[in-house]
mmCIF file of C-alpha atoms and ligand atoms in Angstrom:
data_model
loop_
_atom_site.group_PDB
_atom_site.id
_atom_site.type_symbol
_atom_site.label_atom_id
_atom_site.label_comp_id
_atom_site.label_asym_id
_atom_site.label_seq_id
_atom_site.Cartn_x
_atom_site.Cartn_y
_atom_site.Cartn_z
ATOM 1 C CA MET A 1 206.835 44.125 115.354
ATOM 2 C CA ALA A 2 203.601 43.193 113.607
ATOM 3 C CA LEU A 3 200.633 45.531 113.796
ATOM 4 C CA LEU A 4 198.405 42.718 115.057
ATOM 5 C CA GLU A 5 199.812 39.739 116.902
ATOM 6 C CA VAL A 6 197.627 36.783 117.757
ATOM 7 C CA LYS A 7 199.318 34.333 120.083
ATOM 8 C CA ASN A 8 198.121 30.863 121.042
ATOM 9 C CA LEU A 9 194.525 31.967 120.677
ATOM 10 C CA THR A 10 192.017 29.355 121.827
ATOM 11 C CA LYS A 11 188.256 29.338 122.242
ATOM 12 C CA ASN A 12 186.444 26.362 123.678
ATOM 13 C CA PHE A 13 182.679 26.000 123.607
ATOM 14 C CA GLY A 14 182.134 23.265 126.177
ATOM 15 C CA GLY A 15 184.054 20.284 124.804
ATOM 16 C CA LEU A 16 184.465 21.811 121.336
ATOM 17 C CA THR A 17 187.619 23.729 120.466
ATOM 18 C CA ALA A 18 186.323 26.189 117.848
ATOM 19 C CA VAL A 19 189.707 27.932 117.667
ATOM 20 C CA GLY A 20 192.781 26.118 118.973
ATOM 21 C CA ASP A 21 196.242 27.546 119.552
ATOM 22 C CA VAL A 22 196.149 29.923 116.596
ATOM 23 C CA ASN A 23 199.087 32.227 115.857
ATOM 24 C CA ILE A 24 198.653 34.977 113.304
ATOM 25 C CA GLU A 25 200.536 38.160 112.486
ATOM 26 C CA LEU A 26 199.295 41.022 110.354
ATOM 27 C CA GLY A 27 201.667 43.735 109.183
ATOM 28 C CA GLU A 28 200.938 47.337 108.196
ATOM 29 C CA SER A 29 198.851 47.610 105.020
ATOM 30 C CA GLU A 30 198.845 43.903 104.307
ATOM 31 C CA LEU A 31 195.947 42.195 102.576
ATOM 32 C CA VAL A 32 195.642 38.742 104.090
ATOM 33 C CA GLY A 33 193.108 35.966 103.494
ATOM 34 C CA LEU A 34 191.595 33.531 105.970
ATOM 35 C CA ILE A 35 190.039 30.434 104.466
ATOM 36 C CA GLY A 36 188.771 27.102 105.690
ATOM 37 C CA PRO A 37 185.766 24.809 105.305
ATOM 38 C CA ASN A 38 182.430 25.446 107.031
ATOM 39 C CA GLY A 39 182.792 25.278 110.779
ATOM 40 C CA ALA A 40 186.593 25.705 110.639
ATOM 41 C CA GLY A 41 186.446 28.545 113.166
ATOM 42 C CA LYS A 42 186.865 31.588 110.915
ATOM 43 C CA THR A 43 183.969 33.598 112.312
ATOM 44 C CA THR A 44 184.849 32.576 115.863
ATOM 45 C CA LEU A 45 188.356 33.895 115.243
ATOM 46 C CA PHE A 46 186.912 37.229 114.015
ATOM 47 C CA ASN A 47 184.697 37.326 117.095
ATOM 48 C CA LEU A 48 187.755 36.795 119.297
ATOM 49 C CA LEU A 49 189.727 39.490 117.498
ATOM 50 C CA THR A 50 186.926 42.040 117.799
ATOM 51 C CA GLY A 51 186.027 41.316 121.416
ATOM 52 C CA VAL A 52 182.675 39.611 120.825
ATOM 53 C CA TYR A 53 184.113 36.562 122.587
ATOM 54 C CA GLU A 54 186.776 36.406 125.251
ATOM 55 C CA PRO A 55 189.448 33.858 124.480
ATOM 56 C CA THR A 56 189.781 30.770 126.634
ATOM 57 C CA GLU A 57 193.525 31.212 126.212
ATOM 58 C CA GLY A 58 195.951 33.377 124.298
ATOM 59 C CA THR A 59 196.378 37.027 123.467
ATOM 60 C CA VAL A 60 195.471 39.542 120.791
ATOM 61 C CA THR A 61 197.868 42.488 120.649
ATOM 62 C CA LEU A 62 197.428 45.607 118.511
ATOM 63 C CA ASP A 63 200.398 47.942 118.253
ATOM 64 C CA GLY A 64 201.834 46.368 121.382
ATOM 65 C CA LYS A 65 198.631 46.791 123.393
ATOM 66 C CA ILE A 66 196.748 43.716 124.616
ATOM 67 C CA LEU A 67 193.107 43.829 123.596
ATOM 68 C CA ASN A 68 191.742 40.765 125.389
ATOM 69 C CA GLY A 69 189.008 41.519 127.829
ATOM 70 C CA MET A 70 188.284 44.948 126.320
ATOM 71 C CA PRO A 71 184.659 45.601 125.300
ATOM 72 C CA THR A 72 183.892 45.646 121.573
ATOM 73 C CA TYR A 73 183.473 49.407 121.398
ATOM 74 C CA LYS A 74 186.914 49.986 122.903
ATOM 75 C CA ILE A 75 188.459 47.520 120.499
ATOM 76 C CA ALA A 76 186.726 49.348 117.639
ATOM 77 C CA ALA A 77 188.068 52.635 118.972
ATOM 78 C CA ALA A 78 191.560 51.099 119.143
ATOM 79 C CA GLY A 79 191.364 50.584 115.388
ATOM 80 C CA LEU A 80 189.725 47.249 114.580
ATOM 81 C CA SER A 81 186.629 47.345 112.426
ATOM 82 C CA ARG A 82 184.610 44.580 110.803
ATOM 83 C CA THR A 83 181.765 43.618 108.552
ATOM 84 C CA PHE A 84 179.459 40.710 109.295
ATOM 85 C CA GLN A 85 178.454 37.633 107.312
ATOM 86 C CA ASN A 86 174.849 38.780 107.570
ATOM 87 C CA ILE A 87 174.270 42.360 106.546
ATOM 88 C CA ARG A 88 173.726 44.599 109.563
ATOM 89 C CA LEU A 89 172.626 47.984 108.312
ATOM 90 C CA PHE A 90 170.101 50.401 109.737
ATOM 91 C CA LYS A 91 167.670 49.460 107.008
ATOM 92 C CA ASP A 92 165.139 52.221 107.643
ATOM 93 C CA LEU A 93 167.746 54.980 107.608
ATOM 94 C CA THR A 94 169.295 56.604 104.560
ATOM 95 C CA VAL A 95 172.570 55.479 103.097
ATOM 96 C CA LEU A 96 174.225 58.703 104.286
ATOM 97 C CA ASP A 97 172.881 58.372 107.833
ATOM 98 C CA ASN A 98 174.200 54.824 108.018
ATOM 99 C CA VAL A 99 177.681 56.166 107.358
ATOM 100 C CA LEU A 100 177.311 59.185 109.655
ATOM 101 C CA ILE A 101 176.307 56.933 112.550
ATOM 102 C CA ALA A 102 179.409 54.823 112.011
ATOM 103 C CA MET A 103 181.512 57.997 111.956
ATOM 104 C CA GLY A 104 179.836 59.144 115.148
ATOM 105 C CA THR A 105 181.589 56.333 116.980
ATOM 106 C CA ARG A 106 184.904 58.122 116.462
ATOM 107 C CA LYS A 107 183.924 61.786 116.504
ATOM 108 C CA LYS A 108 181.981 63.017 119.458
ATOM 109 C CA SER A 109 180.549 66.519 119.474
ATOM 110 C CA LYS A 110 181.013 68.315 122.686
ATOM 111 C CA LEU A 111 177.719 67.764 124.471
ATOM 112 C CA PHE A 112 177.219 71.456 125.120
ATOM 113 C CA GLU A 113 177.790 72.349 121.464
ATOM 114 C CA SER A 114 175.433 69.700 120.181
ATOM 115 C CA LEU A 115 172.687 70.391 122.731
ATOM 116 C CA PHE A 116 172.547 74.027 121.804
ATOM 117 C CA ARG A 117 173.412 73.513 118.146
ATOM 118 C CA LEU A 118 176.347 75.931 118.369
ATOM 119 C CA PRO A 119 178.498 76.764 115.307
ATOM 120 C CA GLY A 120 181.081 74.123 116.268
ATOM 121 C CA TYR A 121 178.357 71.487 116.036
ATOM 122 C CA TYR A 122 177.298 72.510 112.527
ATOM 123 C CA LYS A 123 180.891 72.729 111.363
ATOM 124 C CA GLN A 124 181.596 69.209 112.532
ATOM 125 C CA GLU A 125 178.343 67.987 110.969
ATOM 126 C CA GLU A 126 179.377 69.510 107.653
ATOM 127 C CA THR A 127 182.862 68.007 107.790
ATOM 128 C CA MET A 128 181.457 64.586 108.619
ATOM 129 C CA LYS A 129 178.915 64.797 105.796
ATOM 130 C CA LYS A 130 181.621 65.755 103.339
ATOM 131 C CA GLU A 131 183.831 62.863 104.450
ATOM 132 C CA ALA A 132 180.890 60.455 104.332
ATOM 133 C CA MET A 133 180.019 61.524 100.791
ATOM 134 C CA GLU A 134 183.646 61.107 99.707
ATOM 135 C CA LEU A 135 183.701 57.600 101.127
ATOM 136 C CA LEU A 136 180.389 56.760 99.473
ATOM 137 C CA ALA A 137 181.730 58.059 96.150
ATOM 138 C CA ILE A 138 184.590 55.546 96.215
ATOM 139 C CA PHE A 139 181.950 52.824 96.347
ATOM 140 C CA ASP A 140 179.680 54.525 93.753
ATOM 141 C CA LEU A 141 177.061 55.002 96.440
ATOM 142 C CA ASP A 142 177.133 58.801 96.675
ATOM 143 C CA VAL A 143 174.331 59.037 94.120
ATOM 144 C CA LYS A 144 172.223 56.905 96.449
ATOM 145 C CA SER A 145 172.956 58.815 99.644
ATOM 146 C CA ASP A 146 169.279 59.744 100.141
ATOM 147 C CA ASN A 147 167.939 56.246 99.523
ATOM 148 C CA LEU A 148 166.848 54.107 102.422
ATOM 149 C CA ALA A 149 169.396 51.353 102.988
ATOM 150 C CA LYS A 150 166.702 48.688 102.644
ATOM 151 C CA ASN A 151 165.950 49.854 99.084
ATOM 152 C CA LEU A 152 169.473 49.254 97.803
ATOM 153 C CA PRO A 153 170.107 46.136 95.748
ATOM 154 C CA TYR A 154 171.880 43.389 97.676
ATOM 155 C CA GLY A 155 175.364 44.027 96.241
ATOM 156 C CA GLU A 156 175.142 47.705 97.153
ATOM 157 C CA GLN A 157 174.029 46.889 100.699
ATOM 158 C CA ARG A 158 177.164 44.781 101.040
ATOM 159 C CA ARG A 159 179.283 47.651 99.747
ATOM 160 C CA LEU A 160 177.586 50.029 102.185
ATOM 161 C CA GLU A 161 178.590 47.694 105.005
ATOM 162 C CA ILE A 162 182.217 48.111 104.006
ATOM 163 C CA VAL A 163 181.813 51.894 103.826
ATOM 164 C CA ARG A 164 180.422 51.851 107.382
ATOM 165 C CA ALA A 165 183.350 49.774 108.607
ATOM 166 C CA LEU A 166 185.799 52.161 106.924
ATOM 167 C CA ALA A 167 184.013 55.177 108.358
ATOM 168 C CA THR A 168 185.332 54.312 111.817
ATOM 169 C CA ASN A 169 188.806 55.023 110.429
ATOM 170 C CA PRO A 170 190.281 51.621 111.335
ATOM 171 C CA LYS A 171 193.878 50.434 111.306
ATOM 172 C CA ILE A 172 192.652 46.954 110.462
ATOM 173 C CA LEU A 173 189.526 45.977 108.591
ATOM 174 C CA PHE A 174 188.082 42.489 108.973
ATOM 175 C CA LEU A 175 185.811 41.491 106.108
ATOM 176 C CA ASP A 176 183.634 38.450 106.810
ATOM 177 C CA GLU A 177 182.614 36.948 103.471
ATOM 178 C CA PRO A 178 181.991 40.271 101.732
ATOM 179 C CA ALA A 179 181.096 38.560 98.449
ATOM 180 C CA ALA A 180 178.548 36.169 99.990
ATOM 181 C CA GLY A 181 175.463 36.050 97.801
ATOM 182 C CA MET A 182 176.937 38.314 95.130
ATOM 183 C CA ASN A 183 176.774 37.482 91.438
ATOM 184 C CA PRO A 184 180.058 37.025 89.494
ATOM 185 C CA GLN A 185 180.043 40.595 88.177
ATOM 186 C CA GLU A 186 179.458 42.072 91.645
ATOM 187 C CA THR A 187 182.205 39.813 93.028
ATOM 188 C CA ALA A 188 184.647 40.981 90.346
ATOM 189 C CA GLU A 189 183.851 44.622 91.116
ATOM 190 C CA LEU A 190 184.280 43.980 94.822
ATOM 191 C CA THR A 191 187.667 42.368 94.209
ATOM 192 C CA THR A 192 188.871 45.545 92.522
ATOM 193 C CA LEU A 193 187.398 47.683 95.294
ATOM 194 C CA ILE A 194 189.059 45.731 98.104
ATOM 195 C CA LYS A 195 192.448 46.165 96.437
ATOM 196 C CA GLN A 196 191.727 49.829 95.875
ATOM 197 C CA ILE A 197 190.723 50.611 99.457
ATOM 198 C CA GLN A 198 193.737 48.789 100.870
ATOM 199 C CA GLN A 199 196.009 50.968 98.759
ATOM 200 C CA GLN A 200 194.076 54.209 99.084
ATOM 201 C CA PHE A 201 193.595 54.014 102.856
ATOM 202 C CA ASN A 202 196.847 52.204 103.493
ATOM 203 C CA ILE A 203 195.098 49.862 105.920
ATOM 204 C CA THR A 204 195.503 46.223 106.811
ATOM 205 C CA ILE A 205 192.710 43.925 105.670
ATOM 206 C CA LEU A 206 191.932 40.389 106.823
ATOM 207 C CA LEU A 207 189.471 38.763 104.480
ATOM 208 C CA ILE A 208 187.359 35.682 105.172
ATOM 209 C CA GLU A 209 185.981 34.437 101.922
ATOM 210 C CA HIS A 210 184.545 31.285 100.412
ATOM 211 C CA ASP A 211 185.011 32.590 96.892
ATOM 212 C CA MET A 212 188.467 31.172 96.198
ATOM 213 C CA SER A 213 189.106 33.294 93.130
ATOM 214 C CA LEU A 214 188.535 36.450 95.175
ATOM 215 C CA VAL A 215 190.937 35.316 97.913
ATOM 216 C CA MET A 216 193.577 34.141 95.467
ATOM 217 C CA ASN A 217 193.347 37.306 93.359
ATOM 218 C CA VAL A 218 193.602 39.964 96.018
ATOM 219 C CA THR A 219 195.549 38.632 98.987
ATOM 220 C CA GLU A 220 199.285 38.631 99.533
ATOM 221 C CA ARG A 221 199.222 35.853 102.125
ATOM 222 C CA ILE A 222 196.630 33.319 103.227
ATOM 223 C CA TYR A 223 196.002 31.461 106.485
ATOM 224 C CA VAL A 224 194.085 28.185 106.327
ATOM 225 C CA LEU A 225 192.019 26.939 109.251
ATOM 226 C CA GLU A 226 190.587 23.472 109.719
ATOM 227 C CA TYR A 227 188.765 22.297 112.819
ATOM 228 C CA GLY A 228 189.975 25.408 114.622
ATOM 229 C CA ARG A 229 193.654 24.797 113.862
ATOM 230 C CA LEU A 230 195.907 26.586 111.412
ATOM 231 C CA ILE A 231 196.954 23.953 108.905
ATOM 232 C CA ALA A 232 198.810 26.166 106.422
ATOM 233 C CA GLN A 233 199.932 29.663 105.639
ATOM 234 C CA GLY A 234 201.664 31.194 102.656
ATOM 235 C CA THR A 235 201.270 33.076 99.411
ATOM 236 C CA PRO A 236 198.275 32.232 97.203
ATOM 237 C CA ASP A 237 200.547 30.135 94.971
ATOM 238 C CA GLU A 238 201.932 28.237 97.957
ATOM 239 C CA ILE A 239 198.413 27.616 99.292
ATOM 240 C CA LYS A 240 197.121 26.431 95.893
ATOM 241 C CA THR A 241 199.815 23.795 95.776
ATOM 242 C CA ASN A 242 199.897 22.876 99.487
ATOM 243 C CA LYS A 243 199.177 19.155 99.736
ATOM 244 C CA ARG A 244 197.410 19.389 103.077
ATOM 245 C CA VAL A 245 195.168 22.203 101.843
ATOM 246 C CA ILE A 246 194.311 20.384 98.619
ATOM 247 C CA GLU A 247 193.368 17.245 100.541
ATOM 248 C CA SER A 248 191.389 18.818 103.315
ATOM 249 C CA TYR A 249 189.894 21.951 101.844
ATOM 250 C CA LEU A 250 189.992 22.056 98.104
ATOM 251 C CA GLY A 251 188.975 18.400 97.821
ATOM 252 C CA GLY A 252 191.736 17.688 95.355
ATOM 253 C CA GLU A 253 190.476 20.229 92.827
ATOM 254 C CA ALA A 254 193.433 22.576 92.918
HETATM 255 N N1 ATP B 301 178.510 30.333 120.277
HETATM 256 C C1 ATP B 301 178.840 29.083 119.992
HETATM 257 N N2 ATP B 301 178.539 28.063 120.825
HETATM 258 C C2 ATP B 301 178.889 26.801 120.545
HETATM 259 N N3 ATP B 301 179.556 26.416 119.419
HETATM 260 C C3 ATP B 301 179.872 27.390 118.552
HETATM 261 C C4 ATP B 301 179.547 28.755 118.774
HETATM 262 N N4 ATP B 301 179.994 29.487 117.715
HETATM 263 C C5 ATP B 301 180.581 28.609 116.883
HETATM 264 N N5 ATP B 301 180.512 27.351 117.373
HETATM 265 C C6 ATP B 301 181.083 26.154 116.758
HETATM 266 O O1 ATP B 301 182.450 26.423 116.538
HETATM 267 C C7 ATP B 301 182.887 25.853 115.296
HETATM 268 C C8 ATP B 301 183.453 26.953 114.427
HETATM 269 O O2 ATP B 301 182.369 27.772 113.949
HETATM 270 P P1 ATP B 301 182.579 29.086 113.086
HETATM 271 O O3 ATP B 301 181.250 29.669 112.839
HETATM 272 O O4 ATP B 301 183.616 29.929 113.697
HETATM 273 O O5 ATP B 301 183.156 28.480 111.728
HETATM 274 P P2 ATP B 301 183.336 29.170 110.321
HETATM 275 O O6 ATP B 301 184.654 28.723 109.821
HETATM 276 O O7 ATP B 301 183.112 30.622 110.435
HETATM 277 O O8 ATP B 301 182.177 28.507 109.473
HETATM 278 P P3 ATP B 301 181.325 29.100 108.246
HETATM 279 O O9 ATP B 301 182.251 29.131 107.090
HETATM 280 O O10 ATP B 301 180.236 28.089 108.100
HETATM 281 O O11 ATP B 301 180.840 30.447 108.664
HETATM 282 C C9 ATP B 301 181.667 25.161 114.699
HETATM 283 O O12 ATP B 301 181.740 23.790 115.037
HETATM 284 C C10 ATP B 301 180.508 25.843 115.394
HETATM 285 O O13 ATP B 301 179.401 24.973 115.466
#
């Protein structure tokens, strides 16, 4: 059985079907791409998977458990984590605090311990800090742990977003255009990082990305959406040569 099973997923906004009858399966530690032209329904699909929207029809099942109708925080706790197209950091907090807050969603101090700052509280704080610094180091952000998030260059803010998503210890990570606005060098570095984190953390990643070279270079399989419908799926090589995809998405350039 797949780790994540999406069956007949549909979302209508009034008369518009933003996502229509979509079926997707993600296996353990797979790196899968999701592409499609503007307005194809990619972000809506992410919003359905992470509980921001309730589907009009269909089901999302993680590890055999149906997630539809669960609030976003419960879905996050079940193991789905995401980044957003627009950076959503706590800009006036430090880099380290941004990660610690994300970790806080999975590790709760016992209220009594934290209120009275008992040894258990400090121990957990220390462990979390150590883990946060280790995560930041993978992304070369440990040296910036004391900086305010808003003072990081754009590419580093994007990387910090991924660190925050990873800090929740997800089974599946959804990355929504992580290379948006990055220069070619930053994009190349990110490509290497995405591969690295998939292997190191052994997690499943679903990647929405406009940068075709990034998608083609890192993913094992790709789903293609158009007008809310899945029009193709396959390996990067199959997608590059798929007639329907070339016509409708790549504009005949492939
Ligand atoms: N909350 C909403 N209310 C009404 N229509 C919406 C809503 N969200 C998305 N849509 C519409 O649904 C369709 C799919 O949009 P969506 O943002 O999911 O596409 P996308 O593939 O992520 O596009 P992009 O690549 O531009 O981000 C579009 O026609 C969009 O206008």
